[in-house]
PDB file of C-alpha atoms in Angstrom:
ATOM      1  CA  UNK A   1      60.923  92.681 -39.167  1.00 41.00           C
ATOM      2  CA  UNK A   2      62.135  94.953 -36.581  1.00 42.00           C
ATOM      3  CA  UNK A   3      65.703  93.698 -34.675  1.00 43.00           C
ATOM      4  CA  UNK A   4      66.585  95.498 -31.444  1.00 45.00           C
ATOM      5  CA  UNK A   5      69.955  97.234 -31.001  1.00 45.00           C
ATOM      6  CA  UNK A   6      72.196  96.810 -28.246  1.00 47.00           C
ATOM      7  CA  UNK A   7      70.996  99.631 -26.171  1.00 46.00           C
ATOM      8  CA  UNK A   8      67.585  99.942 -27.137  1.00 51.00           C
ATOM      9  CA  UNK A   9      67.663 103.264 -29.220  1.00 53.00           C
ATOM     10  CA  UNK A  10      65.005 101.495 -31.793  1.00 56.00           C
ATOM     11  CA  UNK A  11      62.620 100.518 -29.107  1.00 60.00           C
ATOM     12  CA  UNK A  12      62.710 104.276 -27.142  1.00 57.00           C
ATOM     13  CA  UNK A  13      62.499 106.080 -30.865  1.00 57.00           C
ATOM     14  CA  UNK A  14      59.722 103.398 -31.309  1.00 54.00           C
ATOM     15  CA  UNK A  15      57.815 104.051 -28.395  1.00 53.00           C
ATOM     16  CA  UNK A  16      58.155 107.649 -28.614  1.00 53.00           C
ATOM     17  CA  UNK A  17      56.588 108.493 -31.992  1.00 49.00           C
ATOM     18  CA  UNK A  18      54.882 105.654 -32.783  1.00 49.00           C
ATOM     19  CA  UNK A  19      55.765 102.814 -35.907  1.00 47.00           C
ATOM     20  CA  UNK A  20      54.594 101.894 -38.761  1.00 48.00           C
ATOM     21  CA  UNK A  21      57.131  99.196 -39.341  1.00 48.00           C
ATOM     22  CA  UNK A  22      54.978  97.160 -36.750  1.00 45.00           C
ATOM     23  CA  UNK A  23      52.046  94.001 -37.017  1.00 45.00           C
ATOM     24  CA  UNK A  24      48.876  95.219 -37.814  1.00 42.00           C
ATOM     25  CA  UNK A  25      46.745  95.710 -35.333  1.00 40.00           C
ATOM     26  CA  UNK A  26      43.628  93.522 -36.746  1.00 42.00           C
ATOM     27  CA  UNK A  27      45.739  90.318 -36.699  1.00 43.00           C
ATOM     28  CA  UNK A  28      46.594  91.030 -32.689  1.00 43.00           C
ATOM     29  CA  UNK A  29      43.070  90.846 -31.354  1.00 46.00           C
ATOM     30  CA  UNK A  30      42.347  87.539 -30.691  1.00 52.00           C
ATOM     31  CA  UNK A  31      42.016  87.540 -26.943  1.00 49.00           C
ATOM     32  CA  UNK A  32      43.302  84.301 -26.078  1.00 55.00           C
ATOM     33  CA  UNK A  33      46.869  85.367 -27.776  1.00 64.00           C
ATOM     34  CA  UNK A  34      46.661  88.955 -26.137  1.00 71.00           C
ATOM     35  CA  UNK A  35      46.075  86.930 -22.383  1.00 79.00           C
ATOM     36  CA  UNK A  36      49.641  87.925 -21.046  1.00 90.00           C
ATOM     37  CA  UNK A  37      49.774  90.789 -22.993  1.00 90.00           C
ATOM     38  CA  UNK A  38      46.872  92.621 -22.706  1.00 87.00           C
ATOM     39  CA  UNK A  39      48.242  95.167 -20.004  1.00 89.00           C
ATOM     40  CA  UNK A  40      50.335  96.507 -22.878  1.00 91.00           C
ATOM     41  CA  UNK A  41      48.659  99.276 -25.152  1.00 89.00           C
ATOM     42  CA  UNK A  42      48.201  98.665 -29.066  1.00 86.00           C
ATOM     43  CA  UNK A  43      51.592 100.247 -29.988  1.00 87.00           C
ATOM     44  CA  UNK A  44      53.338  98.211 -27.824  1.00 90.00           C
ATOM     45  CA  UNK A  45      51.969  94.842 -28.519  1.00 89.00           C
ATOM     46  CA  UNK A  46      52.155  95.619 -31.808  1.00 87.00           C
ATOM     47  CA  UNK A  47      55.746  96.547 -31.349  1.00 88.00           C
ATOM     48  CA  UNK A  48      56.975  93.872 -29.326  1.00 90.00           C
ATOM     49  CA  UNK A  49      55.453  90.914 -32.247  1.00 87.00           C
ATOM     50  CA  UNK A  50      57.863  92.739 -34.503  1.00 87.00           C
ATOM     51  CA  UNK A  51      60.644  92.578 -32.865  1.00 89.00           C
ATOM     52  CA  UNK A  52      60.112  89.018 -32.682  1.00 88.00           C
ATOM     53  CA  UNK A  53      61.147  86.160 -35.323  1.00 94.00           C
ATOM     54  CA  UNK A  54      57.744  84.876 -36.800  1.00 94.00           C
ATOM     55  CA  UNK A  55      58.805  80.846 -35.900  1.00 97.00           C
ATOM     56  CA  UNK A  56      56.476  77.524 -36.926  1.00 98.00           C
ATOM     57  CA  UNK A  57      56.524  74.077 -35.876  1.00 98.00           C
ATOM     58  CA  UNK A  58      54.863  71.280 -37.671  1.00 97.00           C
ATOM     59  CA  UNK A  59      53.294  68.636 -35.092  1.00 94.00           C
ATOM     60  CA  UNK A  60      55.151  67.028 -33.492  1.00 94.00           C
ATOM     61  CA  UNK A  61      58.265  69.044 -34.175  1.00 97.00           C
ATOM     62  CA  UNK A  62      60.427  69.844 -30.837  1.00 97.00           C
ATOM     63  CA  UNK A  63      60.435  73.970 -30.004  1.00 98.00           C
ATOM     64  CA  UNK A  64      63.171  74.144 -27.450  1.00 97.00           C
ATOM     65  CA  UNK A  65      64.883  70.242 -26.011  1.00 97.00           C
ATOM     66  CA  UNK A  66      65.668  69.603 -22.589  1.00 97.00           C
ATOM     67  CA  UNK A  67      69.558  70.666 -21.301  1.00 96.00           C
ATOM     68  CA  UNK A  68      70.384  73.054 -24.730  1.00 96.00           C
ATOM     69  CA  UNK A  69      71.337  76.462 -23.711  1.00 96.00           C
ATOM     70  CA  UNK A  70      68.557  78.639 -23.322  1.00 95.00           C
ATOM     71  CA  UNK A  71      68.265  82.163 -25.576  1.00 95.00           C
ATOM     72  CA  UNK A  72      64.671  83.261 -25.542  1.00 96.00           C
ATOM     73  CA  UNK A  73      60.753  82.592 -25.400  1.00 96.00           C
ATOM     74  CA  UNK A  74      58.453  81.825 -27.922  1.00 96.00           C
ATOM     75  CA  UNK A  75      54.925  83.189 -27.412  1.00 95.00           C
ATOM     76  CA  UNK A  76      52.677  80.564 -29.061  1.00 95.00           C
ATOM     77  CA  UNK A  77      50.104  83.034 -31.681  1.00 93.00           C
ATOM     78  CA  UNK A  78      48.413  79.520 -33.178  1.00 92.00           C
ATOM     79  CA  UNK A  79      48.306  75.687 -32.558  1.00 93.00           C
ATOM     80  CA  UNK A  80      49.994  75.307 -29.042  1.00 92.00           C
ATOM     81  CA  UNK A  81      52.738  73.762 -26.877  1.00 95.00           C
ATOM     82  CA  UNK A  82      53.593  70.788 -25.109  1.00 92.00           C
ATOM     83  CA  UNK A  83      56.319  70.685 -22.221  1.00 94.00           C
ATOM     84  CA  UNK A  84      57.584  67.421 -20.814  1.00 93.00           C
ATOM     85  CA  UNK A  85      60.601  65.988 -18.334  1.00 93.00           C
ATOM     86  CA  UNK A  86      62.480  62.960 -19.480  1.00 93.00           C
ATOM     87  CA  UNK A  87      64.289  61.777 -16.386  1.00 90.00           C
ATOM     88  CA  UNK A  88      67.824  59.982 -16.215  1.00 92.00           C
ATOM     89  CA  UNK A  89      66.154  56.680 -16.575  1.00 89.00           C
ATOM     90  CA  UNK A  90      64.407  57.473 -19.832  1.00 88.00           C
ATOM     91  CA  UNK A  91      61.080  58.027 -17.640  1.00 85.00           C
ATOM     92  CA  UNK A  92      58.278  61.156 -19.159  1.00 88.00           C
ATOM     93  CA  UNK A  93      56.165  63.094 -17.435  1.00 87.00           C
ATOM     94  CA  UNK A  94      53.884  66.106 -18.759  1.00 87.00           C
ATOM     95  CA  UNK A  95      54.264  69.055 -17.451  1.00 89.00           C
ATOM     96  CA  UNK A  96      51.554  70.598 -19.296  1.00 89.00           C
ATOM     97  CA  UNK A  97      49.828  72.019 -22.493  1.00 88.00           C
ATOM     98  CA  UNK A  98      50.180  75.854 -23.146  1.00 92.00           C
ATOM     99  CA  UNK A  99      47.884  77.945 -26.272  1.00 89.00           C
ATOM    100  CA  UNK A 100      47.398  80.735 -27.863  1.00 91.00           C
ATOM    101  CA  UNK A 101      48.859  83.712 -25.695  1.00 91.00           C
ATOM    102  CA  UNK A 102      51.700  81.724 -23.424  1.00 94.00           C
ATOM    103  CA  UNK A 103      55.165  82.452 -23.377  1.00 96.00           C
ATOM    104  CA  UNK A 104      57.173  78.719 -23.575  1.00 97.00           C
ATOM    105  CA  UNK A 105      60.352  78.640 -22.684  1.00 95.00           C
ATOM    106  CA  UNK A 106      60.526  79.513 -18.962  1.00 93.00           C
ATOM    107  CA  UNK A 107      61.581  80.068 -16.376  1.00 91.00           C
ATOM    108  CA  UNK A 108      65.455  80.766 -17.942  1.00 92.00           C
ATOM    109  CA  UNK A 109      63.828  84.536 -19.380  1.00 93.00           C
ATOM    110  CA  UNK A 110      66.931  86.229 -20.399  1.00 92.00           C
ATOM    111  CA  UNK A 111      68.724  83.967 -22.153  1.00 86.00           C
ATOM    112  CA  UNK A 112      70.695  82.347 -19.468  1.00 85.00           C
ATOM    113  CA  UNK A 113      71.773  78.830 -18.379  1.00 92.00           C
ATOM    114  CA  UNK A 114      70.212  75.981 -20.125  1.00 95.00           C
ATOM    115  CA  UNK A 115      66.196  73.817 -20.715  1.00 96.00           C
ATOM    116  CA  UNK A 116      64.947  72.415 -17.623  1.00 95.00           C
ATOM    117  CA  UNK A 117      62.815  70.631 -20.388  1.00 96.00           C
ATOM    118  CA  UNK A 118      61.427  70.173 -23.500  1.00 97.00           C
ATOM    119  CA  UNK A 119      58.866  71.638 -25.656  1.00 97.00           C
ATOM    120  CA  UNK A 120      56.868  69.807 -28.205  1.00 96.00           C
ATOM    121  CA  UNK A 121      54.236  71.311 -30.667  1.00 96.00           C
ATOM    122  CA  UNK A 122      50.972  69.593 -30.532  1.00 91.00           C
ATOM    123  CA  UNK A 123      49.573  70.674 -33.614  1.00 91.00           C
ATOM    124  CA  UNK A 124      50.488  73.093 -36.578  1.00 95.00           C
ATOM    125  CA  UNK A 125      52.370  75.917 -34.049  1.00 96.00           C
ATOM    126  CA  UNK A 126      52.864  79.804 -35.681  1.00 96.00           C
ATOM    127  CA  UNK A 127      55.049  81.722 -32.804  1.00 96.00           C
ATOM    128  CA  UNK A 128      56.879  84.640 -31.598  1.00 94.00           C
ATOM    129  CA  UNK A 129      60.212  84.281 -31.018  1.00 96.00           C
ATOM    130  CA  UNK A 130      61.941  86.769 -28.777  1.00 96.00           C
ATOM    131  CA  UNK A 131      66.133  86.273 -27.695  1.00 96.00           C
ATOM    132  CA  UNK A 132      66.948  87.021 -24.260  1.00 95.00           C
ATOM    133  CA  UNK A 133      69.014  90.439 -25.566  1.00 94.00           C
ATOM    134  CA  UNK A 134      65.180  91.818 -26.535  1.00 95.00           C
ATOM    135  CA  UNK A 135      63.305  90.199 -23.767  1.00 96.00           C
ATOM    136  CA  UNK A 136      65.832  92.208 -21.011  1.00 95.00           C
ATOM    137  CA  UNK A 137      66.390  95.382 -22.954  1.00 94.00           C
ATOM    138  CA  UNK A 138      61.651  95.271 -23.397  1.00 95.00           C
ATOM    139  CA  UNK A 139      61.403  94.914 -19.571  1.00 95.00           C
ATOM    140  CA  UNK A 140      64.021  97.618 -19.815  1.00 94.00           C
ATOM    141  CA  UNK A 141      61.848 100.092 -21.581  1.00 93.00           C
ATOM    142  CA  UNK A 142      58.813  99.300 -21.100  1.00 94.00           C
ATOM    143  CA  UNK A 143      57.642  98.705 -17.327  1.00 94.00           C
ATOM    144  CA  UNK A 144      54.988  97.313 -19.155  1.00 94.00           C
ATOM    145  CA  UNK A 145      56.033  94.629 -19.961  1.00 95.00           C
ATOM    146  CA  UNK A 146      58.245  93.197 -17.571  1.00 95.00           C
ATOM    147  CA  UNK A 147      54.802  93.460 -15.311  1.00 95.00           C
ATOM    148  CA  UNK A 148      53.699  91.106 -18.204  1.00 95.00           C
ATOM    149  CA  UNK A 149      57.045  88.162 -17.388  1.00 96.00           C
ATOM    150  CA  UNK A 150      56.481  88.898 -13.303  1.00 96.00           C
ATOM    151  CA  UNK A 151      52.139  87.957 -14.810  1.00 95.00           C
ATOM    152  CA  UNK A 152      53.999  84.881 -16.617  1.00 95.00           C
ATOM    153  CA  UNK A 153      56.415  83.349 -14.596  1.00 95.00           C
ATOM    154  CA  UNK A 154      53.258  83.275 -11.671  1.00 95.00           C
ATOM    155  CA  UNK A 155      51.407  81.472 -14.271  1.00 92.00           C
ATOM    156  CA  UNK A 156      54.170  79.784 -14.998  1.00 92.00           C
ATOM    157  CA  UNK A 157      54.985  78.681 -10.762  1.00 92.00           C
ATOM    158  CA  UNK A 158      50.713  78.022  -9.962  1.00 91.00           C
ATOM    159  CA  UNK A 159      50.709  75.208 -13.064  1.00 87.00           C
ATOM    160  CA  UNK A 160      54.054  73.854 -11.692  1.00 88.00           C
ATOM    161  CA  UNK A 161      52.522  73.940  -8.248  1.00 89.00           C
ATOM    162  CA  UNK A 162      48.901  72.455  -8.745  1.00 84.00           C
ATOM    163  CA  UNK A 163      51.235  69.592 -10.646  1.00 84.00           C
ATOM    164  CA  UNK A 164      52.979  68.515  -7.399  1.00 87.00           C
ATOM    165  CA  UNK A 165      49.920  68.987  -5.791  1.00 83.00           C
ATOM    166  CA  UNK A 166      47.924  66.613  -7.675  1.00 83.00           C
ATOM    167  CA  UNK A 167      50.721  64.054  -7.736  1.00 82.00           C
ATOM    168  CA  UNK A 168      51.623  63.945  -4.342  1.00 85.00           C
ATOM    169  CA  UNK A 169      48.215  64.113  -3.078  1.00 88.00           C
ATOM    170  CA  UNK A 170      45.645  62.097  -4.943  1.00 90.00           C
ATOM    171  CA  UNK A 171      45.492  58.839  -5.998  1.00 92.00           C
ATOM    172  CA  UNK A 172      45.554  57.545  -9.954  1.00 91.00           C
ATOM    173  CA  UNK A 173      42.062  57.814 -10.169  1.00 93.00           C
ATOM    174  CA  UNK A 174      42.248  61.460  -9.365  1.00 92.00           C
ATOM    175  CA  UNK A 175      44.441  62.564 -11.056  1.00 90.00           C
ATOM    176  CA  UNK A 176      43.091  61.321 -14.319  1.00 91.00           C
ATOM    177  CA  UNK A 177      39.675  62.971 -13.533  1.00 91.00           C
ATOM    178  CA  UNK A 178      41.625  66.380 -12.615  1.00 86.00           C
ATOM    179  CA  UNK A 179      43.695  66.295 -15.896  1.00 84.00           C
ATOM    180  CA  UNK A 180      40.614  65.495 -17.523  1.00 87.00           C
ATOM    181  CA  UNK A 181      38.251  68.531 -15.846  1.00 84.00           C
ATOM    182  CA  UNK A 182      41.567  70.675 -16.464  1.00 76.00           C
ATOM    183  CA  UNK A 183      42.407  69.544 -20.689  1.00 72.00           C
ATOM    184  CA  UNK A 184      38.635  69.401 -21.719  1.00 66.00           C
ATOM    185  CA  UNK A 185      38.514  72.545 -23.665  1.00 48.00           C
ATOM    186  CA  UNK A 186      40.813  75.613 -23.675  1.00 41.00           C
ATOM    187  CA  UNK A 187      38.681  78.603 -22.069  1.00 44.00           C
ATOM    188  CA  UNK A 188      37.032  75.824 -19.985  1.00 44.00           C
ATOM    189  CA  UNK A 189      33.837  76.213 -21.696  1.00 48.00           C
ATOM    190  CA  UNK A 190      31.339  73.751 -22.077  1.00 49.00           C
ATOM    191  CA  UNK A 191      29.845  73.118 -25.981  1.00 49.00           C
ATOM    192  CA  UNK A 192      26.004  73.566 -27.169  1.00 42.00           C
ATOM    193  CA  UNK A 193      25.839  70.518 -25.853  1.00 46.00           C
ATOM    194  CA  UNK A 194      26.438  70.951 -22.421  1.00 47.00           C
ATOM    195  CA  UNK A 195      29.023  68.868 -23.058  1.00 57.00           C
ATOM    196  CA  UNK A 196      32.681  69.411 -22.957  1.00 59.00           C
ATOM    197  CA  UNK A 197      35.550  67.304 -25.287  1.00 62.00           C
ATOM    198  CA  UNK A 198      39.661  66.709 -24.669  1.00 66.00           C
ATOM    199  CA  UNK A 199      41.278  65.348 -27.427  1.00 69.00           C
ATOM    200  CA  UNK A 200      44.251  64.381 -25.696  1.00 77.00           C
ATOM    201  CA  UNK A 201      45.440  60.283 -26.639  1.00 84.00           C
ATOM    202  CA  UNK A 202      45.705  58.124 -23.520  1.00 89.00           C
ATOM    203  CA  UNK A 203      49.301  58.016 -23.927  1.00 87.00           C
ATOM    204  CA  UNK A 204      49.459  61.955 -23.393  1.00 83.00           C
ATOM    205  CA  UNK A 205      47.301  61.090 -19.951  1.00 87.00           C
ATOM    206  CA  UNK A 206      49.175  58.601 -19.137  1.00 87.00           C
ATOM    207  CA  UNK A 207      52.464  60.452 -19.267  1.00 82.00           C
ATOM    208  CA  UNK A 208      50.453  63.751 -17.677  1.00 82.00           C
ATOM    209  CA  UNK A 209      49.688  61.403 -14.910  1.00 86.00           C
ATOM    210  CA  UNK A 210      52.429  58.788 -14.022  1.00 83.00           C
ATOM    211  CA  UNK A 211      50.971  55.882 -15.156  1.00 89.00           C
ATOM    212  CA  UNK A 212      50.752  52.939 -18.131  1.00 90.00           C
ATOM    213  CA  UNK A 213      49.098  53.727 -21.414  1.00 90.00           C
ATOM    214  CA  UNK A 214      46.619  50.853 -20.216  1.00 94.00           C
ATOM    215  CA  UNK A 215      45.660  51.919 -16.621  1.00 94.00           C
ATOM    216  CA  UNK A 216      44.327  54.749 -18.214  1.00 93.00           C
ATOM    217  CA  UNK A 217      42.589  53.088 -20.852  1.00 93.00           C
ATOM    218  CA  UNK A 218      41.442  50.882 -18.660  1.00 95.00           C
ATOM    219  CA  UNK A 219      39.770  53.349 -16.122  1.00 95.00           C
ATOM    220  CA  UNK A 220      38.028  55.788 -18.675  1.00 94.00           C
ATOM    221  CA  UNK A 221      36.072  52.979 -19.882  1.00 94.00           C
ATOM    222  CA  UNK A 222      35.491  52.926 -16.228  1.00 95.00           C
ATOM    223  CA  UNK A 223      34.317  56.127 -16.168  1.00 94.00           C
ATOM    224  CA  UNK A 224      32.373  55.277 -19.353  1.00 94.00           C
ATOM    225  CA  UNK A 225      30.353  52.365 -17.644  1.00 94.00           C
ATOM    226  CA  UNK A 226      29.319  55.320 -14.849  1.00 94.00           C
ATOM    227  CA  UNK A 227      27.964  57.290 -17.483  1.00 93.00           C
ATOM    228  CA  UNK A 228      30.694  60.383 -16.736  1.00 93.00           C
ATOM    229  CA  UNK A 229      31.754  60.478 -20.060  1.00 91.00           C
ATOM    230  CA  UNK A 230      31.673  59.044 -23.524  1.00 89.00           C
ATOM    231  CA  UNK A 231      34.610  58.148 -25.385  1.00 90.00           C
ATOM    232  CA  UNK A 232      34.961  58.172 -29.308  1.00 85.00           C
ATOM    233  CA  UNK A 233      37.820  57.203 -31.684  1.00 79.00           C
ATOM    234  CA  UNK A 234      39.606  60.491 -31.151  1.00 77.00           C
ATOM    235  CA  UNK A 235      37.808  62.903 -28.169  1.00 82.00           C
ATOM    236  CA  UNK A 236      36.981  62.017 -24.611  1.00 87.00           C
ATOM    237  CA  UNK A 237      33.297  63.972 -23.998  1.00 87.00           C
ATOM    238  CA  UNK A 238      32.481  64.549 -20.558  1.00 89.00           C
ATOM    239  CA  UNK A 239      29.082  63.651 -20.247  1.00 88.00           C
ATOM    240  CA  UNK A 240      28.643  64.098 -16.427  1.00 90.00           C
ATOM    241  CA  UNK A 241      31.014  67.059 -15.248  1.00 87.00           C
ATOM    242  CA  UNK A 242      29.869  67.326 -11.675  1.00 89.00           C
ATOM    243  CA  UNK A 243      30.520  63.840 -11.312  1.00 92.00           C
ATOM    244  CA  UNK A 244      33.565  63.738 -12.700  1.00 91.00           C
ATOM    245  CA  UNK A 245      35.032  66.835 -10.603  1.00 89.00           C
ATOM    246  CA  UNK A 246      33.571  64.441  -7.447  1.00 92.00           C
ATOM    247  CA  UNK A 247      36.592  61.584  -8.895  1.00 92.00           C
ATOM    248  CA  UNK A 248      38.888  63.977  -8.615  1.00 89.00           C
ATOM    249  CA  UNK A 249      38.908  64.666  -4.942  1.00 86.00           C
TER     250      UNK A 249
END
């Protein structure tokens, strides 16, 4: 593992001459992982990941906690992370679900301030951790990486803007339908049968749209009776995508 020094000289030398001390390219060919790093060339991508510490988190383990000092970001390699906010009164709301290729730990980037919300692994998760100092030096020494960080923050801003619009302008049924459509699959593509599935629990859906678990369960049964979806033990399968889309307005 390569660590970035205080003046970025190691990074400059590696970019100028290439480096053998980097993650093999074949380990980084997964396109979902590269969705934000795609502007970088092969060497730059491998260098960024090699600078980072490789962390693993078990399902349900906190990646970072609301209120703790910010020190850097994680780039998810495998698995997923749910970000959520807990109010002073103890009420919890899910902000988003992040998957392979996403950066988690924003909006702070360079290791300043405190985390505004928490992040928890939704599955057994692997991620690269870059400190605020490393991120800042990468941004200075590698302009394309600075653009990557901007793209990440733009995507986060759009995500939270959609959340605000959904909570502020849609009724609870429309919010539930909207959330199911967003979460039905990571790449938003149907399976071979033309159906789309989500493994979100009723508790997770309730936390995301700001209602009780009991209300979610009753509403899902109503959607099922209308032929919009099928409820299974650990999966919700969308049967009528267009019909559910109409319920999201």
